XYZ file of C-alpha atoms in Angstrom:
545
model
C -110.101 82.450 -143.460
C -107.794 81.670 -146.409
C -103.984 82.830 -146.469
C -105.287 86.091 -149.432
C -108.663 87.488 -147.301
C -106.003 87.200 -144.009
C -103.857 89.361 -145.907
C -105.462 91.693 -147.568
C -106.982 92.338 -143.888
C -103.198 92.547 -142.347
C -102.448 94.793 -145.209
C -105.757 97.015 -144.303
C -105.040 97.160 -140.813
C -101.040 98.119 -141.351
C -102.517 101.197 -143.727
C -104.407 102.356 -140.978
C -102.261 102.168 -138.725
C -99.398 103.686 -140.758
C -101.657 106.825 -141.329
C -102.056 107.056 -137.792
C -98.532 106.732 -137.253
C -97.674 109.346 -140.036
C -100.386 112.013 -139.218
C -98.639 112.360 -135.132
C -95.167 111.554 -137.312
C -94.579 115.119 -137.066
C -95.211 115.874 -133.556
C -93.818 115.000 -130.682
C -96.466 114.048 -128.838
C -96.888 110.254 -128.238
C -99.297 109.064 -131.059
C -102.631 107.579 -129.808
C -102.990 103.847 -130.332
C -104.888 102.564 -133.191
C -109.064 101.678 -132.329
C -111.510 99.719 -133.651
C -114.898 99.350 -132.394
C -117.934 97.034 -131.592
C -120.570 97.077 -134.089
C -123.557 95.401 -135.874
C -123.651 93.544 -139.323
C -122.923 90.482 -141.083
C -120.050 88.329 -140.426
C -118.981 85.716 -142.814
C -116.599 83.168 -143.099
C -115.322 81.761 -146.524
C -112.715 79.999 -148.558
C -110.535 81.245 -151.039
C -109.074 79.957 -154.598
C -107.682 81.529 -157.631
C -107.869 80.637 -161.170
C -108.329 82.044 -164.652
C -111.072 83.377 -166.066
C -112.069 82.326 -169.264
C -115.424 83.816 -171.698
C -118.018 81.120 -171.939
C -120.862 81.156 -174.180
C -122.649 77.728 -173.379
C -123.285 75.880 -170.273
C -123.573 72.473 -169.032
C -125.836 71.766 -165.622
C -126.295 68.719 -164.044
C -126.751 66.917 -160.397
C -124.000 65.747 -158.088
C -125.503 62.843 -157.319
C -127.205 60.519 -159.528
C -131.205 59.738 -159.012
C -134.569 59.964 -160.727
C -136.044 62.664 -162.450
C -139.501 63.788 -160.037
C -140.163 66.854 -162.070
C -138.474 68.751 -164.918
C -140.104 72.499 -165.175
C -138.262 73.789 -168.203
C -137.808 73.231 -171.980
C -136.008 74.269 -174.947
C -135.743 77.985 -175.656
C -137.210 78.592 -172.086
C -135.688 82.261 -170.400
C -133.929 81.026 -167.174
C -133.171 83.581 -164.572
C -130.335 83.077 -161.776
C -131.524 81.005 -159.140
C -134.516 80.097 -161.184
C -135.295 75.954 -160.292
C -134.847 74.251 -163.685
C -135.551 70.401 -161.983
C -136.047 67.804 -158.930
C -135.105 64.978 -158.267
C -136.805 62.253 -156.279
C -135.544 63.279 -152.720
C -137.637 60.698 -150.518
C -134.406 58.692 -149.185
C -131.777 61.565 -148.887
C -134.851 63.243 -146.910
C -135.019 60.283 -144.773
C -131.995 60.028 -144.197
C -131.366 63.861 -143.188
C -134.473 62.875 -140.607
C -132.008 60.286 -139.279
C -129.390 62.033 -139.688
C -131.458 65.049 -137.444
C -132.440 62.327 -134.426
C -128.755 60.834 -134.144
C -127.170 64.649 -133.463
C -130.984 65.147 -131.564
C -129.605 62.390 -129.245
C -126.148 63.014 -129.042
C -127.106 66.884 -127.929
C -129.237 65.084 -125.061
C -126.364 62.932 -123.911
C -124.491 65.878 -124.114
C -126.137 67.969 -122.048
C -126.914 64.769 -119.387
C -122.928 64.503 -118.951
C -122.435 68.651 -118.510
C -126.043 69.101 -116.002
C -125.849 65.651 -114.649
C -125.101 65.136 -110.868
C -122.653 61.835 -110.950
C -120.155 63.960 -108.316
C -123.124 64.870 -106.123
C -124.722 61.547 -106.098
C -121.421 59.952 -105.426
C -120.742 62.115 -102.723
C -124.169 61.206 -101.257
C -123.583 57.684 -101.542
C -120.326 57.945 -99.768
C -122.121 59.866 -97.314
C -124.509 57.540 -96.806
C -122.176 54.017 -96.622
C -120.163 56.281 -93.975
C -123.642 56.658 -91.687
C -123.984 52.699 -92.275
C -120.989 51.922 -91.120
C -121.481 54.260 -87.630
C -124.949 52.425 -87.304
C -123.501 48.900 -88.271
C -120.374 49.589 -85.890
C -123.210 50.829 -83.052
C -125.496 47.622 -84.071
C -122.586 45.578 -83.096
C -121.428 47.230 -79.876
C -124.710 46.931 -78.588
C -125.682 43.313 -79.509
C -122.105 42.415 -77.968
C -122.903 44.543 -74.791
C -126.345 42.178 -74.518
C -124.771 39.130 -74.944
C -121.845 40.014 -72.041
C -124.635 41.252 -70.511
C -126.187 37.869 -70.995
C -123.634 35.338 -70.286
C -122.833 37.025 -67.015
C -126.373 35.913 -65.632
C -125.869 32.729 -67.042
C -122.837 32.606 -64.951
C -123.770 34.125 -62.168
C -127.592 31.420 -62.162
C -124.802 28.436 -62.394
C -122.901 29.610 -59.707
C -126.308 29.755 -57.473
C -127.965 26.578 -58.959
C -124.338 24.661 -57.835
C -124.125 26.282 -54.606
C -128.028 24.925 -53.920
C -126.528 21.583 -55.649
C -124.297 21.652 -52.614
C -126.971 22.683 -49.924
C -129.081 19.748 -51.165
C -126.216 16.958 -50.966
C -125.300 18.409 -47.650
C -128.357 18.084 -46.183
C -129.200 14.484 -47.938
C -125.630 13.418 -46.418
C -126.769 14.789 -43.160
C -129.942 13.090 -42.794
C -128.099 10.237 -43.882
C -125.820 10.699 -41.024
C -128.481 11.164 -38.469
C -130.344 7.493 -39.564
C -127.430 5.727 -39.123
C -128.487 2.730 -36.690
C -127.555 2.309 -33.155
C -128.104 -0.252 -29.710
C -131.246 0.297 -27.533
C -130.993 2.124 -24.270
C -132.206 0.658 -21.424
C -134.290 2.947 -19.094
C -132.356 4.396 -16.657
C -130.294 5.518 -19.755
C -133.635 6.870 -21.297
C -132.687 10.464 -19.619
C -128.625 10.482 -21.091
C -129.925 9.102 -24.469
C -132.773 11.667 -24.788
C -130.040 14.091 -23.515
C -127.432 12.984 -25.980
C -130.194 12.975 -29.226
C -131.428 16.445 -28.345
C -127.783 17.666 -28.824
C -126.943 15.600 -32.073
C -129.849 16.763 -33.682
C -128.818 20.618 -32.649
C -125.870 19.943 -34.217
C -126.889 18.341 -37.294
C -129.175 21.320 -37.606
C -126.806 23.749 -37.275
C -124.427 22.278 -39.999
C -126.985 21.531 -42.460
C -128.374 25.218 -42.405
C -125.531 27.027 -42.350
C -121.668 25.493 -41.974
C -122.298 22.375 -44.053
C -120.183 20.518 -41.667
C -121.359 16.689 -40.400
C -121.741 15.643 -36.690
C -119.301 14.321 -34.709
C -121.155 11.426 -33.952
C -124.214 9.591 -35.522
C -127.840 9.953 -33.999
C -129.794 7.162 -32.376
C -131.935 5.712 -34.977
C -134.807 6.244 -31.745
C -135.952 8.479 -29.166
C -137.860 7.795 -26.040
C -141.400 8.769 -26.208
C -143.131 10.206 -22.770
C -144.281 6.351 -21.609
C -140.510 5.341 -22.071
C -140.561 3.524 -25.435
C -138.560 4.349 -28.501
C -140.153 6.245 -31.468
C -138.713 6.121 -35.327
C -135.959 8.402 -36.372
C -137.024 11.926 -38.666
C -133.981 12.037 -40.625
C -134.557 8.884 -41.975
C -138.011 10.427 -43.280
C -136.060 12.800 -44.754
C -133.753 11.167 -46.682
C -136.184 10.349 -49.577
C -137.159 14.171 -49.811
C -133.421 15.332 -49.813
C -132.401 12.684 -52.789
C -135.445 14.142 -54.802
C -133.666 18.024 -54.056
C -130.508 16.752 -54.860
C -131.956 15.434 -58.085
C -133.199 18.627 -58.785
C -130.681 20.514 -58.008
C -128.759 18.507 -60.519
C -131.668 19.215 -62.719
C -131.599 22.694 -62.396
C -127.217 22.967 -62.636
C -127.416 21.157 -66.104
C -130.172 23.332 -67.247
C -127.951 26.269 -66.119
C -124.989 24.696 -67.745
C -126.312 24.697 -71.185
C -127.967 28.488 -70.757
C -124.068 29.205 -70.039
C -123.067 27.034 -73.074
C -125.562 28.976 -75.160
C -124.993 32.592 -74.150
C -121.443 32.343 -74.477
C -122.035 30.647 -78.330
C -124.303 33.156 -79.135
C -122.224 36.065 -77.838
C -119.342 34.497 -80.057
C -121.372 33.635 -83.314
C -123.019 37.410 -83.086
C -118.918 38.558 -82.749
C -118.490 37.180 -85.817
C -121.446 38.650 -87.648
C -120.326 42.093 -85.897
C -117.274 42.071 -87.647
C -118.221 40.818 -90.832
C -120.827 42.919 -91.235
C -118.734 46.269 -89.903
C -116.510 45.095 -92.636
C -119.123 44.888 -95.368
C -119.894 48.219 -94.600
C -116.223 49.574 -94.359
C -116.079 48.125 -98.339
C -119.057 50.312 -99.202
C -117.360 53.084 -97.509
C -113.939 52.286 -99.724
C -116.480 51.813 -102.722
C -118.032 54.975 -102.665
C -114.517 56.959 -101.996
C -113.679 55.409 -105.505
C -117.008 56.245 -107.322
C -116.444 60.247 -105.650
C -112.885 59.892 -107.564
C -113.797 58.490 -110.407
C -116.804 60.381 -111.208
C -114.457 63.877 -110.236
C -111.676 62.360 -113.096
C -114.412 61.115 -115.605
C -116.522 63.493 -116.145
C -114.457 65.867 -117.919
C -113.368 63.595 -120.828
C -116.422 62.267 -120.654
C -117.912 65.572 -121.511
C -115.214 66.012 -124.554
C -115.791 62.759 -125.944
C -119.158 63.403 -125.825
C -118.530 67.126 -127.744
C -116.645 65.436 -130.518
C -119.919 63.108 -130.907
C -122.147 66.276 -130.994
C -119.650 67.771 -133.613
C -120.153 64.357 -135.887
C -123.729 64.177 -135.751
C -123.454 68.060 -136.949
C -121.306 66.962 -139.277
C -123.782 64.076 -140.750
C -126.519 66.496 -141.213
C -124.972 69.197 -142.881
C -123.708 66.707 -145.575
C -127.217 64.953 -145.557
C -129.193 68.406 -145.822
C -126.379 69.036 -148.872
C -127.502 65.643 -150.083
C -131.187 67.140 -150.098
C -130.454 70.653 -151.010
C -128.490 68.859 -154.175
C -131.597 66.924 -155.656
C -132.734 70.805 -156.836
C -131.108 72.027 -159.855
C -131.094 76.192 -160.014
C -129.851 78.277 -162.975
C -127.137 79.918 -161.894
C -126.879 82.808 -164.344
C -129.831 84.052 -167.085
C -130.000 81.868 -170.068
C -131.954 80.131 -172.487
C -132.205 76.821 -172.176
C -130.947 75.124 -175.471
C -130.914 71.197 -174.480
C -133.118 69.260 -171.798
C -132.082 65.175 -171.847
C -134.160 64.041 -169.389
C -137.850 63.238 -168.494
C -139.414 62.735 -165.429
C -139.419 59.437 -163.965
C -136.123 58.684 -166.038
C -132.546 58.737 -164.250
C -130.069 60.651 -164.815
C -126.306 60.249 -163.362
C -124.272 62.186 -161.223
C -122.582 65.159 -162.815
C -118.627 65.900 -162.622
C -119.040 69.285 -161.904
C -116.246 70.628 -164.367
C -115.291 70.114 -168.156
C -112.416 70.339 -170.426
C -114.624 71.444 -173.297
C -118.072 72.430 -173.559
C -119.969 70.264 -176.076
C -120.631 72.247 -179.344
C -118.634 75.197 -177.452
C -115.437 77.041 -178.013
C -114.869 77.836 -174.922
C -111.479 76.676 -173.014
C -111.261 75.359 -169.866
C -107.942 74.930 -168.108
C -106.156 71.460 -168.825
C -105.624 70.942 -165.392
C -109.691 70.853 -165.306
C -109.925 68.343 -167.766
C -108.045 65.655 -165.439
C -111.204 66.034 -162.914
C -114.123 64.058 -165.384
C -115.841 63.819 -168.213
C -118.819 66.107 -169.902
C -121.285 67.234 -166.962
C -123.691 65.068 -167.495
C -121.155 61.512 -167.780
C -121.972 58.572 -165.763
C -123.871 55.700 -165.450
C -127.228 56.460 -166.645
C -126.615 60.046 -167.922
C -128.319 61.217 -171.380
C -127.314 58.812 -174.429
C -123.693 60.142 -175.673
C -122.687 61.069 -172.317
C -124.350 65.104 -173.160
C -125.133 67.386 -169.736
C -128.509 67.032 -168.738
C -129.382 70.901 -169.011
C -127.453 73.083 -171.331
C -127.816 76.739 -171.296
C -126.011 79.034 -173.602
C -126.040 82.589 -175.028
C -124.531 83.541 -171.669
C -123.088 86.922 -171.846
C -120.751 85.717 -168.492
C -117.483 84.189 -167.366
C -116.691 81.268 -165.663
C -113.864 80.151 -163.407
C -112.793 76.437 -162.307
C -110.482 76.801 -159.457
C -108.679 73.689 -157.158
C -109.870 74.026 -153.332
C -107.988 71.824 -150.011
C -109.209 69.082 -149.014
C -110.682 70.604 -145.779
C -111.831 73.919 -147.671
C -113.906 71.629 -150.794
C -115.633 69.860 -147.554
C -117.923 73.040 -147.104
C -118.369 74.294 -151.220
C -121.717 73.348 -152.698
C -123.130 74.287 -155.262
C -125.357 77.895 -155.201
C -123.282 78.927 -152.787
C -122.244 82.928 -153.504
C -119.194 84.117 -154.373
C -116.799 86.832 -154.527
C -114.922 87.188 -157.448
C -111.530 90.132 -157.212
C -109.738 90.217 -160.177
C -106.098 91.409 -159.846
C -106.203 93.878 -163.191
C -108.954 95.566 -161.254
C -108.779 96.637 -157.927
C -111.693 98.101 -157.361
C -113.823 95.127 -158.641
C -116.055 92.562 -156.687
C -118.196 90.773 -159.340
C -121.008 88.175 -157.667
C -120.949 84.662 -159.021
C -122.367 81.053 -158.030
C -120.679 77.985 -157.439
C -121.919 75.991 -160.454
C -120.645 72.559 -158.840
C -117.782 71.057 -157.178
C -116.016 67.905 -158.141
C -116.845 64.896 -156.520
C -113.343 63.418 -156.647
C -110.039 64.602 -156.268
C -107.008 65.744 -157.986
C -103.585 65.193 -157.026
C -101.226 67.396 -158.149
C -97.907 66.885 -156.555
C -98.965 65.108 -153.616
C -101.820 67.094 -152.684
C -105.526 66.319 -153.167
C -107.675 69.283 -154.247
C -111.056 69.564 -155.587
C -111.814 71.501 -158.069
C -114.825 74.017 -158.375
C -116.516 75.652 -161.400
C -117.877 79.270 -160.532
C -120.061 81.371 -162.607
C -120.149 85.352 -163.004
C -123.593 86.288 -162.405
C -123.193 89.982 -163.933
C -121.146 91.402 -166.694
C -118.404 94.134 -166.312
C -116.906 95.370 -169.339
C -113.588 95.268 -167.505
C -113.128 91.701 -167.195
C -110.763 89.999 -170.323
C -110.287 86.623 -170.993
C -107.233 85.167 -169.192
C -107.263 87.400 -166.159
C -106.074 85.911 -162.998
C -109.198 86.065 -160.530
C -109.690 85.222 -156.711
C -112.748 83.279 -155.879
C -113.814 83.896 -152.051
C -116.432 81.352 -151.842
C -119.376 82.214 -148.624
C -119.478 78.912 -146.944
C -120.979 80.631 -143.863
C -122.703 83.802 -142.688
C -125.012 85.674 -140.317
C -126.327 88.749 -140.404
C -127.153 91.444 -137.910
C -125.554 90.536 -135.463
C -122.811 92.259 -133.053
C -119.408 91.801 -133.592
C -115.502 93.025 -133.607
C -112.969 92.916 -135.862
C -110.936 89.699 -135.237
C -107.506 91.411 -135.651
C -108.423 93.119 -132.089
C -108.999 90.028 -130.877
C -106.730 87.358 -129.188
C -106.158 84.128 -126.870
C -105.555 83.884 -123.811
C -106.063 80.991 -121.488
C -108.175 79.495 -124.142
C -110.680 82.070 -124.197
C -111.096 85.144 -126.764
C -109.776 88.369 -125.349
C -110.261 91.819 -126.618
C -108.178 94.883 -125.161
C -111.415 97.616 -124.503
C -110.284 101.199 -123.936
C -110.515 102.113 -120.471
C -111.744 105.831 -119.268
C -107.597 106.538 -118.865
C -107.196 105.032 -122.353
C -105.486 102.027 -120.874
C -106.355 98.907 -122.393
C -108.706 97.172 -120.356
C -108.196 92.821 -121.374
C -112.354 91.965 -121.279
C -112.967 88.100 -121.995
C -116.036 87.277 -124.261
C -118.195 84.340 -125.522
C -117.732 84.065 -129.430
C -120.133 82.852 -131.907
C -119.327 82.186 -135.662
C -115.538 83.046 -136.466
C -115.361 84.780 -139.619
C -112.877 86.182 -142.004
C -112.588 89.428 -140.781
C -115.290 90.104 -137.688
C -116.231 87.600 -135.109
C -119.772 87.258 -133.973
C -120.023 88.646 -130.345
C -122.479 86.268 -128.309
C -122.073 88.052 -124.914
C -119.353 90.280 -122.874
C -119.359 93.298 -125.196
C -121.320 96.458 -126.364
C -122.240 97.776 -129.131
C -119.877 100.729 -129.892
C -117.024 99.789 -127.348
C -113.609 101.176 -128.798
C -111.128 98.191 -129.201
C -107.316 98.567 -128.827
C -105.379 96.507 -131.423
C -102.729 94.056 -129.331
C -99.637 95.379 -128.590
C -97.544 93.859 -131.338
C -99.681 94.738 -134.057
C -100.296 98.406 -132.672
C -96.737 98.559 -132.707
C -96.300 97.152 -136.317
């Protein structure tokens, strides 16, 4: 809203609400607080710029952008009515280029709504989940193959222990039998009885350490014994002996065997201690990993989500000034007129018009000299019609015309066919229609500041309007229509959302949040939150202004 529509509304608002103060003025009642209320109809947003109006009795029309003629549909002398197309351009690459201009914002809408719908917290969150379950498993995995291989190395142990205690059995009874075939004298007869005597309890006794004690005789056995007809027979320890080396052999055997089981358990248990704790540490990094990507995705996504808004906003940006682009390769009368000059056929080219002009060839009629600074005629350029003439004149225009400097920001959204309001100062009670005829498409700076200057066209006559009268040009960038909405002075801020103060059953001002739509001049479009009909308080510091 420019700095004249916001006060004119301030000024409307402080009218009504002085009559309300002056009607309970005499009274001593407390006087009701000024309403407003929720309604249907259009709401429009626009920008404002004054300038002079000056009488005009021949006009110059032209494109903003230079290009080739595709079809011309009028001729000299031909009746023109507003709005009436007078010519095309060829339009194939601007259309193209709105179509890519459509995808990019297309995609950048999808990624949009990927970043606000997507599920990077959840799936985080699951992930972390999930490393954390690993890690119990991989921790359990561990325990358990450590418990097997204690479990292990303890029989190992406990087989060496038995295999060396057999070991020991085996030499024992080989150094024994040894023992017992040690050599000795013969008897002679009458000793037969003693010696027999003497054997029987050697033998005993070499039995009885060999099976249990382990301990040798006290003295060797005969290497004989006396057979029934008194002769000597051969020793049986000494058959032995062969026997007991091949069990102590074995026994060795069987220890070394039992040895390296025992050397293998206990390397196994220690390489599979190692692997434990690498791999419990492995999964104690995913664990750490995931905590991150939880935080991260938490901070991220909400810049993430306004970076990604800004994108959305310049891809909206791109195809509004492509579709102006497009919307630009048709030429429309603005007001009626005959058409008294056509320089241009189709298939030629024609250049890019200035939009303004100092004076109007073969016309008297004055533009402002600030105008003049903007460009040449409207038709100047490379490739306009030979000496530099406007491509489409149109005169015995019983109209006015006004060429008025617009901000940077505010000549971003003018374009040409746009409507306008025109309030002229002398006359209150006027609001003439006009067209924007074309906008220039390079600055002016006047004092440091760049502004763009517009010429507008008077669609109908008043007989009030003079030459020279200071006029105010509120140029419709944007509008809907039908649709609820509430007067933006009742509305407000607060917490970065739009607030409006509803009238509660008591009269109390009730603060009721609700989701806006276009912001115009002087009524906002209500998308949700309200009614239709709801009475509005004004805030508190304009109720009491």
């Amino acid at each position: 809203m420019s700095r004249t529509t916001r006060r004119r509304t301030r000024v409307t608002l402080s009218v009504a609400v002085l009559a309300v103060v002056g009607a309970t003025a005499c009274t001593a009642e407390q006087p009701p607080p000024p309403t407003l209320r929720v309604d249907r109809g259009t709401v429009a947003t626009s920008v404002s710029a004054s300038g002079t109006l000056v009488a005009i009795t021949e006009q110059n029309l032209g494109f903003p952008q230079a290009g080739k003629l595709a079809e011309v549909l009028v001729g000299v002398g031909t009746r023109v009515e507003p709005g009436q197309v007078l010519a095309r351009l060829d339009d194939f690459a601007l259309r193209q280029t709105l179509e890519q201009r459509h995808a990019g914002l297309a995609q950048q809408q999808a990624q949009l709504a990927k970043i606000r719908n997507g599920n990077s917290v959840e799936a985080a969150q699951a992930t972390l989940e999930q490393a954390e379950k690993i890690l119990d498993a991989t921790e359990d995995q561990a325990e358990a193959t450590n418990n097997a291989n204690y479990s292990a190395t303890d029989r190992a142990e406990k087989q060496l222990e038995f295999d060396r205690k057999v070991l020991d059995q085996a030499e024992h009874r080989l150094e024994a039998d040894k023992r017992a075939c040690g050599s000795g004298p013969s008897k002679p007869s009458g000793q037969q009885q003693d010696a027999s005597s003497n054997s029987t309890q050697t033998t005993t006794k070499a039995s009885s350490g060999l099976l249990g004690t382990g301990s040798t005789p006290e003295s060797p056995a005969p290497t004989t014994q006396p057979n029934q007809s008194g002769g000597l027979v051969a020793n049986p320890a000494c058959d032995r002996i062969p026997a007991d080396k091949q069990a102590v052999t074995d026994a060795k055997r069987v220890v070394l065997s039992s040895e390296t089981a025992l050397d293998t358990a206990e390397q196994r248990q220690n390489v599979d201690e190692a692997a434990g704790r690498l791999s419990i540490e492995n999964a104690r990094q995913s664990v750490v990993t995931a905590k991150n990507e939880v935080d991260s995705a938490g901070s991220d996504k909400p810049a993430d989500t306004s970076a990604q808004e800004a994108a959305v906003r310049d891809a909206e940006a791109q195809v509004a000034l492509a579709q102006r682009d497009v919307d630009n390769t048709v030429l429309r009368a603005p007001v009626a007129a005959v058409v008294s000059a056509v320089n241009g056929a189709e298939g030629e080219y024609v250049g890019a018009a200035t939009g303004t002009t100092a004076l109007a060839p073969g016309s008297s009629a004055a533009l402002p000299e600030i105008a003049a600074t903007s460009g040449g005629g409207a038709g100047g350029g490379a490739g306009a019609a030979p000496g530099g003439g406007a491509f489409i004149v149109l005169n015995n225009i019983d109209s006015f015309q006004l060429v008025v400097p617009f901000e940077e920001s505010d000549a971003a959204r003018v374009a040409a066919n746009q409507r306008v309001e025109i309030t002229v100062d002398a006359v209150p009670d006027l609001r003439a229609p006009a067209t924007v005829l074309a906008i220039a498409p390079s600055g002016n700076s006047t004092t440091g500041v760049v502004r763009y200057y517009a010429t507008i066209v008077l669609t109908e006559n008043d007989d009030r309007l003079r030459d020279g009268q200071t006029a105010l040009a509120d140029v419709m960038v944007q509008s809907v229509d039908n649709v609820l909405r509430a007067p933006s002075a009742a509305t407000r801020t607060d917490a970065g959302r739009l607030v409006v103060d509803v009238r509660g059953p008591d009269g109390a001002p009730v603060p009721t949040p609700f989701q806006a739509g276009l912001v115009g001049d002087e009524y906002t479009e209500v998308v949700s939150g309200l009614t239709e009909g709801q009475e509005l308080l004004l805030p508190q510091g304009q109720s009491t202004t």
